[in-house]
Amino acid sequence: MIALADCNNFYASCERVFQPWLEKVPIVVLSNNDGCVIARSNEAKKLGVPMGAPAFKFEKVFEKQGVHVFSANFALYGDLSNRVMNTIRQEVNCMEVYSIDEVFMDFSDVSLLKEKALEIKTKVKKWTGIPVSIGVAPTKALAKVANYYAKKYVKQGVLVLENPSYISRALKKLPIGELWGVGRRYAKFLTQRGVVTAHDLVSLDENWVRKNMTVAGLRLVQELKGISCFDIETTLPRKKNICTSRSFGRKVKSHKELKEAVAAYATTCSQKLRAQGSCASLVNVFLTTNPFSIHECQYQASRKIQLSTSTNDSLEIVKAAIKGLSAIYKEGLVYKKAGVIVSDIVPQQQVQLSLFDGVDRVKRKYLMNSIDTINTRIGRDKVRLAVQGFDRKWRLKQEHLSPCYTTRFSDFLTVCL
């Protein structure tokens, strides 16, 4: 048996942990630059605020209905996610962190399924303040189905789908668009052919499913039939490319500001490479103006820089990124977004050195490890390259950002006795 724990309205719940008076109050969390709604509490959903709604179009609704608006605080959300996962890790022998707010758990050695799930749910709420719902079933896909009903219709927030008749009933009521792995394109495709529920999908001929939905679709159908096709993965797969990009908080024109932003994004890519023990040999830089500003000149461009030796060294990747930026930058334009993508990724143990490589890689490795250690212990970007800048006026607009209660000393709550 496999269990899926899913944090309820995770971003909104994180904001409530340190502001409990927001319980039962409508909350929305906005994307980068406070652009669109990316998370909603149940109360906000009931008010009809749609996912992805442009924030400026709903300002009057937010004000009239008393909706509390937050800028995305990913430092806080990431830390609370780690706390949730570490709490669950103590209760199971094997688990897979599927996303920032979801985790699959191996329940094959658990005899009292519902009791164990309730125990984990209670412990997570008590230790972290985050409410979770848990679905238990024979396969991952069915665990997703069980979790869907546990979150929406079960008061205790826990549902075990083990009986074949119960599974069949659950699939008959589950809309095809709510099924794990069925995106909008497939949902539209299937609905047009009369497949409106998960049960309808399971009833299809498997050859037809494979032809029209590839092997992934066939595996999904088999999972819904109780045949396990997706094992719990205890190690994360290595990423094939890593991208860091942001929209600017204000209009950016100068090459200097763009260089600061690109250097910061390239540094982040380098840190992510080191975190997964990888190196990259291709650096891609891209720039774009605001496509919605019809009165401004439109421009978008990218440039790839091939490195002679795969690396995760910030100095080398930043240098390549800036070189690419200089090749595509056009003076006089107003830029809205920039980004850096590193690809051609290999394990750092398999890097083949260039014949003309003149970098002292052992020394550089110690330097990067020291920088990562300091920034982890003291704070992000406490040690940085000078080219990353210090004013950073181009940074994200975050007018509704809550304090980083758990990751910044200055934001720690003070208790007066």
PDB file of N, CA and C in Angstrom, residues 160-240:
ATOM      1  N   VAL A 160      -8.792   5.666   3.075  1.00  0.00           N
ATOM      2  CA  VAL A 160      -8.131   4.446   2.612  1.00  0.00           C
ATOM      3  C   VAL A 160      -8.989   3.814   1.523  1.00  0.00           C
ATOM      4  N   LEU A 161      -8.421   3.705   0.317  1.00  0.00           N
ATOM      5  CA  LEU A 161      -9.102   3.041  -0.799  1.00  0.00           C
ATOM      6  C   LEU A 161      -8.459   1.685  -1.025  1.00  0.00           C
ATOM      7  N   GLU A 162      -9.097   0.647  -0.506  1.00  0.00           N
ATOM      8  CA  GLU A 162      -8.539  -0.700  -0.600  1.00  0.00           C
ATOM      9  C   GLU A 162      -9.543  -1.677  -1.201  1.00  0.00           C
ATOM     10  N   ASN A 163     -10.794  -1.490  -0.863  1.00  0.00           N
ATOM     11  CA  ASN A 163     -11.858  -2.361  -1.367  1.00  0.00           C
ATOM     12  C   ASN A 163     -12.127  -2.069  -2.847  1.00  0.00           C
ATOM     13  N   PRO A 164     -12.115  -3.078  -3.723  1.00  0.00           N
ATOM     14  CA  PRO A 164     -12.333  -2.858  -5.163  1.00  0.00           C
ATOM     15  C   PRO A 164     -13.631  -2.126  -5.487  1.00  0.00           C
ATOM     16  N   SER A 165     -14.684  -2.418  -4.738  1.00  0.00           N
ATOM     17  CA  SER A 165     -15.968  -1.757  -5.014  1.00  0.00           C
ATOM     18  C   SER A 165     -15.894  -0.263  -4.673  1.00  0.00           C
ATOM     19  N   TYR A 166     -15.188   0.076  -3.570  1.00  0.00           N
ATOM     20  CA  TYR A 166     -15.013   1.480  -3.202  1.00  0.00           C
ATOM     21  C   TYR A 166     -14.163   2.208  -4.239  1.00  0.00           C
ATOM     22  N   ILE A 167     -13.130   1.510  -4.742  1.00  0.00           N
ATOM     23  CA  ILE A 167     -12.265   2.111  -5.761  1.00  0.00           C
ATOM     24  C   ILE A 167     -13.071   2.413  -7.021  1.00  0.00           C
ATOM     25  N   SER A 168     -13.917   1.460  -7.408  1.00  0.00           N
ATOM     26  CA  SER A 168     -14.742   1.646  -8.599  1.00  0.00           C
ATOM     27  C   SER A 168     -15.686   2.832  -8.434  1.00  0.00           C
ATOM     28  N   ARG A 169     -16.298   2.958  -7.278  1.00  0.00           N
ATOM     29  CA  ARG A 169     -17.203   4.078  -7.003  1.00  0.00           C
ATOM     30  C   ARG A 169     -16.465   5.403  -7.045  1.00  0.00           C
ATOM     31  N   ALA A 170     -15.261   5.405  -6.495  1.00  0.00           N
ATOM     32  CA  ALA A 170     -14.463   6.639  -6.481  1.00  0.00           C
ATOM     33  C   ALA A 170     -14.093   7.076  -7.900  1.00  0.00           C
ATOM     34  N   LEU A 171     -13.721   6.115  -8.741  1.00  0.00           N
ATOM     35  CA  LEU A 171     -13.329   6.437 -10.110  1.00  0.00           C
ATOM     36  C   LEU A 171     -14.513   6.925 -10.933  1.00  0.00           C
ATOM     37  N   LYS A 172     -15.710   6.403 -10.647  1.00  0.00           N
ATOM     38  CA  LYS A 172     -16.901   6.811 -11.399  1.00  0.00           C
ATOM     39  C   LYS A 172     -17.278   8.265 -11.125  1.00  0.00           C
ATOM     40  N   LYS A 173     -16.920   8.771  -9.959  1.00  0.00           N
ATOM     41  CA  LYS A 173     -17.277  10.142  -9.595  1.00  0.00           C
ATOM     42  C   LYS A 173     -16.145  11.143  -9.835  1.00  0.00           C
ATOM     43  N   LEU A 174     -14.959  10.647 -10.191  1.00  0.00           N
ATOM     44  CA  LEU A 174     -13.805  11.543 -10.346  1.00  0.00           C
ATOM     45  C   LEU A 174     -13.759  12.108 -11.770  1.00  0.00           C
ATOM     46  N   PRO A 175     -13.869  13.420 -11.923  1.00  0.00           N
ATOM     47  CA  PRO A 175     -13.771  14.034 -13.262  1.00  0.00           C
ATOM     48  C   PRO A 175     -12.414  13.740 -13.890  1.00  0.00           C
ATOM     49  N   ILE A 176     -12.397  13.530 -15.184  1.00  0.00           N
ATOM     50  CA  ILE A 176     -11.164  13.157 -15.860  1.00  0.00           C
ATOM     51  C   ILE A 176     -10.088  14.232 -15.698  1.00  0.00           C
ATOM     52  N   GLY A 177     -10.502  15.484 -15.615  1.00  0.00           N
ATOM     53  CA  GLY A 177      -9.539  16.571 -15.475  1.00  0.00           C
ATOM     54  C   GLY A 177      -8.852  16.609 -14.133  1.00  0.00           C
ATOM     55  N   GLU A 178      -9.393  15.906 -13.124  1.00  0.00           N
ATOM     56  CA  GLU A 178      -8.803  15.877 -11.782  1.00  0.00           C
ATOM     57  C   GLU A 178      -7.838  14.711 -11.613  1.00  0.00           C
ATOM     58  N   LEU A 179      -7.694  13.907 -12.649  1.00  0.00           N
ATOM     59  CA  LEU A 179      -6.867  12.710 -12.542  1.00  0.00           C
ATOM     60  C   LEU A 179      -5.394  13.055 -12.684  1.00  0.00           C
ATOM     61  N   TRP A 180      -4.581  12.436 -11.862  1.00  0.00           N
ATOM     62  CA  TRP A 180      -3.134  12.646 -11.870  1.00  0.00           C
ATOM     63  C   TRP A 180      -2.559  12.322 -13.250  1.00  0.00           C
ATOM     64  N   GLY A 181      -1.808  13.240 -13.810  1.00  0.00           N
ATOM     65  CA  GLY A 181      -1.161  12.995 -15.098  1.00  0.00           C
ATOM     66  C   GLY A 181      -1.994  13.357 -16.306  1.00  0.00           C
ATOM     67  N   VAL A 182      -3.241  13.767 -16.088  1.00  0.00           N
ATOM     68  CA  VAL A 182      -4.096  14.183 -17.200  1.00  0.00           C
ATOM     69  C   VAL A 182      -4.177  15.706 -17.197  1.00  0.00           C
ATOM     70  N   GLY A 183      -3.443  16.338 -18.087  1.00  0.00           N
ATOM     71  CA  GLY A 183      -3.448  17.788 -18.179  1.00  0.00           C
ATOM     72  C   GLY A 183      -4.626  18.299 -18.989  1.00  0.00           C
ATOM     73  N   ARG A 184      -4.619  19.598 -19.254  1.00  0.00           N
ATOM     74  CA  ARG A 184      -5.744  20.215 -19.964  1.00  0.00           C
ATOM     75  C   ARG A 184      -5.905  19.650 -21.375  1.00  0.00           C
ATOM     76  N   ARG A 185      -4.777  19.418 -22.059  1.00  0.00           N
ATOM     77  CA  ARG A 185      -4.851  18.942 -23.438  1.00  0.00           C
ATOM     78  C   ARG A 185      -5.487  17.558 -23.505  1.00  0.00           C
ATOM     79  N   TYR A 186      -5.011  16.656 -22.638  1.00  0.00           N
ATOM     80  CA  TYR A 186      -5.581  15.310 -22.626  1.00  0.00           C
ATOM     81  C   TYR A 186      -7.025  15.320 -22.125  1.00  0.00           C
ATOM     82  N   ALA A 187      -7.308  16.178 -21.143  1.00  0.00           N
ATOM     83  CA  ALA A 187      -8.674  16.249 -20.606  1.00  0.00           C
ATOM     84  C   ALA A 187      -9.650  16.671 -21.703  1.00  0.00           C
ATOM     85  N   LYS A 188      -9.261  17.663 -22.498  1.00  0.00           N
ATOM     86  CA  LYS A 188     -10.113  18.113 -23.600  1.00  0.00           C
ATOM     87  C   LYS A 188     -10.262  17.013 -24.652  1.00  0.00           C
ATOM     88  N   PHE A 189      -9.132  16.373 -24.974  1.00  0.00           N
ATOM     89  CA  PHE A 189      -9.126  15.302 -25.972  1.00  0.00           C
ATOM     90  C   PHE A 189     -10.047  14.160 -25.552  1.00  0.00           C
ATOM     91  N   LEU A 190      -9.965  13.753 -24.292  1.00  0.00           N
ATOM     92  CA  LEU A 190     -10.761  12.627 -23.804  1.00  0.00           C
ATOM     93  C   LEU A 190     -12.233  12.996 -23.662  1.00  0.00           C
ATOM     94  N   THR A 191     -12.496  14.208 -23.161  1.00  0.00           N
ATOM     95  CA  THR A 191     -13.889  14.633 -22.984  1.00  0.00           C
ATOM     96  C   THR A 191     -14.625  14.664 -24.310  1.00  0.00           C
ATOM     97  N   GLN A 192     -13.945  15.112 -25.359  1.00  0.00           N
ATOM     98  CA  GLN A 192     -14.556  15.148 -26.687  1.00  0.00           C
ATOM     99  C   GLN A 192     -14.927  13.759 -27.191  1.00  0.00           C
ATOM    100  N   ARG A 193     -14.305  12.740 -26.611  1.00  0.00           N
ATOM    101  CA  ARG A 193     -14.568  11.355 -27.016  1.00  0.00           C
ATOM    102  C   ARG A 193     -15.414  10.615 -25.997  1.00  0.00           C
ATOM    103  N   GLY A 194     -16.057  11.367 -25.118  1.00  0.00           N
ATOM    104  CA  GLY A 194     -16.989  10.774 -24.168  1.00  0.00           C
ATOM    105  C   GLY A 194     -16.365  10.219 -22.914  1.00  0.00           C
ATOM    106  N   VAL A 195     -15.086  10.464 -22.721  1.00  0.00           N
ATOM    107  CA  VAL A 195     -14.399   9.990 -21.515  1.00  0.00           C
ATOM    108  C   VAL A 195     -14.414  11.133 -20.504  1.00  0.00           C
ATOM    109  N   VAL A 196     -15.365  11.114 -19.585  1.00  0.00           N
ATOM    110  CA  VAL A 196     -15.555  12.240 -18.670  1.00  0.00           C
ATOM    111  C   VAL A 196     -15.157  11.917 -17.229  1.00  0.00           C
ATOM    112  N   THR A 197     -14.992  10.639 -16.908  1.00  0.00           N
ATOM    113  CA  THR A 197     -14.581  10.251 -15.560  1.00  0.00           C
ATOM    114  C   THR A 197     -13.382   9.324 -15.631  1.00  0.00           C
ATOM    115  N   ALA A 198     -12.737   9.130 -14.484  1.00  0.00           N
ATOM    116  CA  ALA A 198     -11.605   8.214 -14.417  1.00  0.00           C
ATOM    117  C   ALA A 198     -12.036   6.792 -14.743  1.00  0.00           C
ATOM    118  N   HIS A 199     -13.253   6.435 -14.364  1.00  0.00           N
ATOM    119  CA  HIS A 199     -13.776   5.091 -14.664  1.00  0.00           C
ATOM    120  C   HIS A 199     -13.920   4.883 -16.163  1.00  0.00           C
ATOM    121  N   ASP A 200     -14.335   5.933 -16.866  1.00  0.00           N
ATOM    122  CA  ASP A 200     -14.442   5.844 -18.328  1.00  0.00           C
ATOM    123  C   ASP A 200     -13.076   5.554 -18.944  1.00  0.00           C
ATOM    124  N   LEU A 201     -12.043   6.169 -18.401  1.00  0.00           N
ATOM    125  CA  LEU A 201     -10.688   5.946 -18.913  1.00  0.00           C
ATOM    126  C   LEU A 201     -10.250   4.510 -18.682  1.00  0.00           C
ATOM    127  N   VAL A 202     -10.526   3.994 -17.503  1.00  0.00           N
ATOM    128  CA  VAL A 202     -10.140   2.622 -17.168  1.00  0.00           C
ATOM    129  C   VAL A 202     -10.862   1.615 -18.063  1.00  0.00           C
ATOM    130  N   SER A 203     -12.058   1.989 -18.513  1.00  0.00           N
ATOM    131  CA  SER A 203     -12.863   1.080 -19.336  1.00  0.00           C
ATOM    132  C   SER A 203     -12.405   1.027 -20.796  1.00  0.00           C
ATOM    133  N   LEU A 204     -11.525   1.934 -21.197  1.00  0.00           N
ATOM    134  CA  LEU A 204     -11.070   1.972 -22.583  1.00  0.00           C
ATOM    135  C   LEU A 204     -10.150   0.794 -22.906  1.00  0.00           C
ATOM    136  N   ASP A 205     -10.087   0.456 -24.188  1.00  0.00           N
ATOM    137  CA  ASP A 205      -9.159  -0.577 -24.644  1.00  0.00           C
ATOM    138  C   ASP A 205      -7.728  -0.092 -24.456  1.00  0.00           C
ATOM    139  N   GLU A 206      -6.880  -0.921 -23.876  1.00  0.00           N
ATOM    140  CA  GLU A 206      -5.511  -0.502 -23.554  1.00  0.00           C
ATOM    141  C   GLU A 206      -4.693  -0.190 -24.805  1.00  0.00           C
ATOM    142  N   ASN A 207      -4.959  -0.862 -25.896  1.00  0.00           N
ATOM    143  CA  ASN A 207      -4.248  -0.564 -27.142  1.00  0.00           C
ATOM    144  C   ASN A 207      -4.573   0.844 -27.630  1.00  0.00           C
ATOM    145  N   TRP A 208      -5.855   1.234 -27.486  1.00  0.00           N
ATOM    146  CA  TRP A 208      -6.259   2.588 -27.864  1.00  0.00           C
ATOM    147  C   TRP A 208      -5.573   3.619 -26.973  1.00  0.00           C
ATOM    148  N   VAL A 209      -5.506   3.317 -25.672  1.00  0.00           N
ATOM    149  CA  VAL A 209      -4.868   4.228 -24.719  1.00  0.00           C
ATOM    150  C   VAL A 209      -3.394   4.418 -25.064  1.00  0.00           C
ATOM    151  N   ARG A 210      -2.725   3.319 -25.361  1.00  0.00           N
ATOM    152  CA  ARG A 210      -1.299   3.416 -25.692  1.00  0.00           C
ATOM    153  C   ARG A 210      -1.083   4.205 -26.978  1.00  0.00           C
ATOM    154  N   LYS A 211      -1.942   4.033 -27.940  1.00  0.00           N
ATOM    155  CA  LYS A 211      -1.799   4.720 -29.213  1.00  0.00           C
ATOM    156  C   LYS A 211      -2.040   6.222 -29.080  1.00  0.00           C
ATOM    157  N   ASN A 212      -3.008   6.596 -28.250  1.00  0.00           N
ATOM    158  CA  ASN A 212      -3.412   7.997 -28.161  1.00  0.00           C
ATOM    159  C   ASN A 212      -2.824   8.739 -26.959  1.00  0.00           C
ATOM    160  N   MET A 213      -2.344   7.992 -25.954  1.00  0.00           N
ATOM    161  CA  MET A 213      -1.813   8.636 -24.747  1.00  0.00           C
ATOM    162  C   MET A 213      -0.420   8.137 -24.392  1.00  0.00           C
ATOM    163  N   THR A 214       0.214   7.434 -25.297  1.00  0.00           N
ATOM    164  CA  THR A 214       1.567   6.903 -25.129  1.00  0.00           C
ATOM    165  C   THR A 214       1.648   5.915 -23.974  1.00  0.00           C
ATOM    166  N   VAL A 215       2.855   5.458 -23.701  1.00  0.00           N
ATOM    167  CA  VAL A 215       3.074   4.474 -22.636  1.00  0.00           C
ATOM    168  C   VAL A 215       2.712   5.048 -21.272  1.00  0.00           C
ATOM    169  N   ALA A 216       2.933   6.351 -21.096  1.00  0.00           N
ATOM    170  CA  ALA A 216       2.614   6.989 -19.809  1.00  0.00           C
ATOM    171  C   ALA A 216       1.124   6.872 -19.498  1.00  0.00           C
ATOM    172  N   GLY A 217       0.285   7.073 -20.523  1.00  0.00           N
ATOM    173  CA  GLY A 217      -1.152   6.937 -20.323  1.00  0.00           C
ATOM    174  C   GLY A 217      -1.551   5.509 -20.004  1.00  0.00           C
ATOM    175  N   LEU A 218      -0.897   4.546 -20.660  1.00  0.00           N
ATOM    176  CA  LEU A 218      -1.192   3.137 -20.393  1.00  0.00           C
ATOM    177  C   LEU A 218      -0.818   2.770 -18.958  1.00  0.00           C
ATOM    178  N   ARG A 219       0.312   3.267 -18.505  1.00  0.00           N
ATOM    179  CA  ARG A 219       0.722   2.997 -17.120  1.00  0.00           C
ATOM    180  C   ARG A 219      -0.246   3.604 -16.126  1.00  0.00           C
ATOM    181  N   LEU A 220      -0.764   4.772 -16.433  1.00  0.00           N
ATOM    182  CA  LEU A 220      -1.754   5.404 -15.568  1.00  0.00           C
ATOM    183  C   LEU A 220      -2.994   4.528 -15.458  1.00  0.00           C
ATOM    184  N   VAL A 221      -3.478   4.010 -16.592  1.00  0.00           N
ATOM    185  CA  VAL A 221      -4.656   3.149 -16.586  1.00  0.00           C
ATOM    186  C   VAL A 221      -4.396   1.885 -15.765  1.00  0.00           C
ATOM    187  N   GLN A 222      -3.230   1.298 -15.919  1.00  0.00           N
ATOM    188  CA  GLN A 222      -2.895   0.108 -15.142  1.00  0.00           C
ATOM    189  C   GLN A 222      -2.815   0.414 -13.652  1.00  0.00           C
ATOM    190  N   GLU A 223      -2.294   1.573 -13.324  1.00  0.00           N
ATOM    191  CA  GLU A 223      -2.253   1.981 -11.916  1.00  0.00           C
ATOM    192  C   GLU A 223      -3.666   2.102 -11.351  1.00  0.00           C
ATOM    193  N   LEU A 224      -4.577   2.641 -12.134  1.00  0.00           N
ATOM    194  CA  LEU A 224      -5.961   2.786 -11.683  1.00  0.00           C
ATOM    195  C   LEU A 224      -6.644   1.440 -11.532  1.00  0.00           C
ATOM    196  N   LYS A 225      -6.125   0.439 -12.239  1.00  0.00           N
ATOM    197  CA  LYS A 225      -6.640  -0.921 -12.103  1.00  0.00           C
ATOM    198  C   LYS A 225      -5.984  -1.674 -10.944  1.00  0.00           C
ATOM    199  N   GLY A 226      -5.066  -1.019 -10.248  1.00  0.00           N
ATOM    200  CA  GLY A 226      -4.419  -1.641  -9.098  1.00  0.00           C
ATOM    201  C   GLY A 226      -3.099  -2.307  -9.410  1.00  0.00           C
ATOM    202  N   ILE A 227      -2.606  -2.137 -10.653  1.00  0.00           N
ATOM    203  CA  ILE A 227      -1.310  -2.713 -11.044  1.00  0.00           C
ATOM    204  C   ILE A 227      -0.231  -1.650 -10.876  1.00  0.00           C
ATOM    205  N   SER A 228       0.684  -1.865  -9.967  1.00  0.00           N
ATOM    206  CA  SER A 228       1.694  -0.846  -9.668  1.00  0.00           C
ATOM    207  C   SER A 228       2.713  -0.715 -10.805  1.00  0.00           C
ATOM    208  N   CYS A 229       2.829   0.496 -11.330  1.00  0.00           N
ATOM    209  CA  CYS A 229       3.788   0.788 -12.401  1.00  0.00           C
ATOM    210  C   CYS A 229       4.815   1.839 -11.986  1.00  0.00           C
ATOM    211  N   PHE A 230       4.525   2.567 -10.921  1.00  0.00           N
ATOM    212  CA  PHE A 230       5.413   3.633 -10.461  1.00  0.00           C
ATOM    213  C   PHE A 230       5.878   3.319  -9.045  1.00  0.00           C
ATOM    214  N   ASP A 231       7.142   2.991  -8.915  1.00  0.00           N
ATOM    215  CA  ASP A 231       7.700   2.703  -7.601  1.00  0.00           C
ATOM    216  C   ASP A 231       7.992   4.009  -6.857  1.00  0.00           C
ATOM    217  N   ILE A 232       8.135   3.900  -5.551  1.00  0.00           N
ATOM    218  CA  ILE A 232       8.547   5.052  -4.758  1.00  0.00           C
ATOM    219  C   ILE A 232      10.034   5.303  -5.007  1.00  0.00           C
ATOM    220  N   GLU A 233      10.369   6.500  -5.447  1.00  0.00           N
ATOM    221  CA  GLU A 233      11.751   6.863  -5.768  1.00  0.00           C
ATOM    222  C   GLU A 233      12.371   7.584  -4.578  1.00  0.00           C
ATOM    223  N   THR A 234      13.343   6.946  -3.980  1.00  0.00           N
ATOM    224  CA  THR A 234      13.975   7.528  -2.787  1.00  0.00           C
ATOM    225  C   THR A 234      15.057   8.543  -3.141  1.00  0.00           C
ATOM    226  N   THR A 235      15.551   8.504  -4.383  1.00  0.00           N
ATOM    227  CA  THR A 235      16.551   9.484  -4.822  1.00  0.00           C
ATOM    228  C   THR A 235      15.981  10.280  -5.984  1.00  0.00           C
ATOM    229  N   LEU A 236      16.166  11.583  -5.938  1.00  0.00           N
ATOM    230  CA  LEU A 236      15.644  12.445  -6.982  1.00  0.00           C
ATOM    231  C   LEU A 236      16.417  12.253  -8.281  1.00  0.00           C
ATOM    232  N   PRO A 237      15.742  12.185  -9.417  1.00  0.00           N
ATOM    233  CA  PRO A 237      16.449  12.077 -10.694  1.00  0.00           C
ATOM    234  C   PRO A 237      17.236  13.347 -10.989  1.00  0.00           C
ATOM    235  N   ARG A 238      18.371  13.188 -11.645  1.00  0.00           N
ATOM    236  CA  ARG A 238      19.208  14.341 -11.974  1.00  0.00           C
ATOM    237  C   ARG A 238      18.513  15.197 -13.044  1.00  0.00           C
ATOM    238  N   LYS A 239      18.484  16.501 -12.822  1.00  0.00           N
ATOM    239  CA  LYS A 239      17.844  17.398 -13.774  1.00  0.00           C
ATOM    240  C   LYS A 239      18.656  17.478 -15.058  1.00  0.00           C
ATOM    241  N   LYS A 240      17.953  17.529 -16.204  1.00  0.00           N
ATOM    242  CA  LYS A 240      18.618  17.604 -17.499  1.00  0.00           C
ATOM    243  C   LYS A 240      19.003  19.033 -17.859  1.00  0.00           C
TER     244      LYS A 240
END
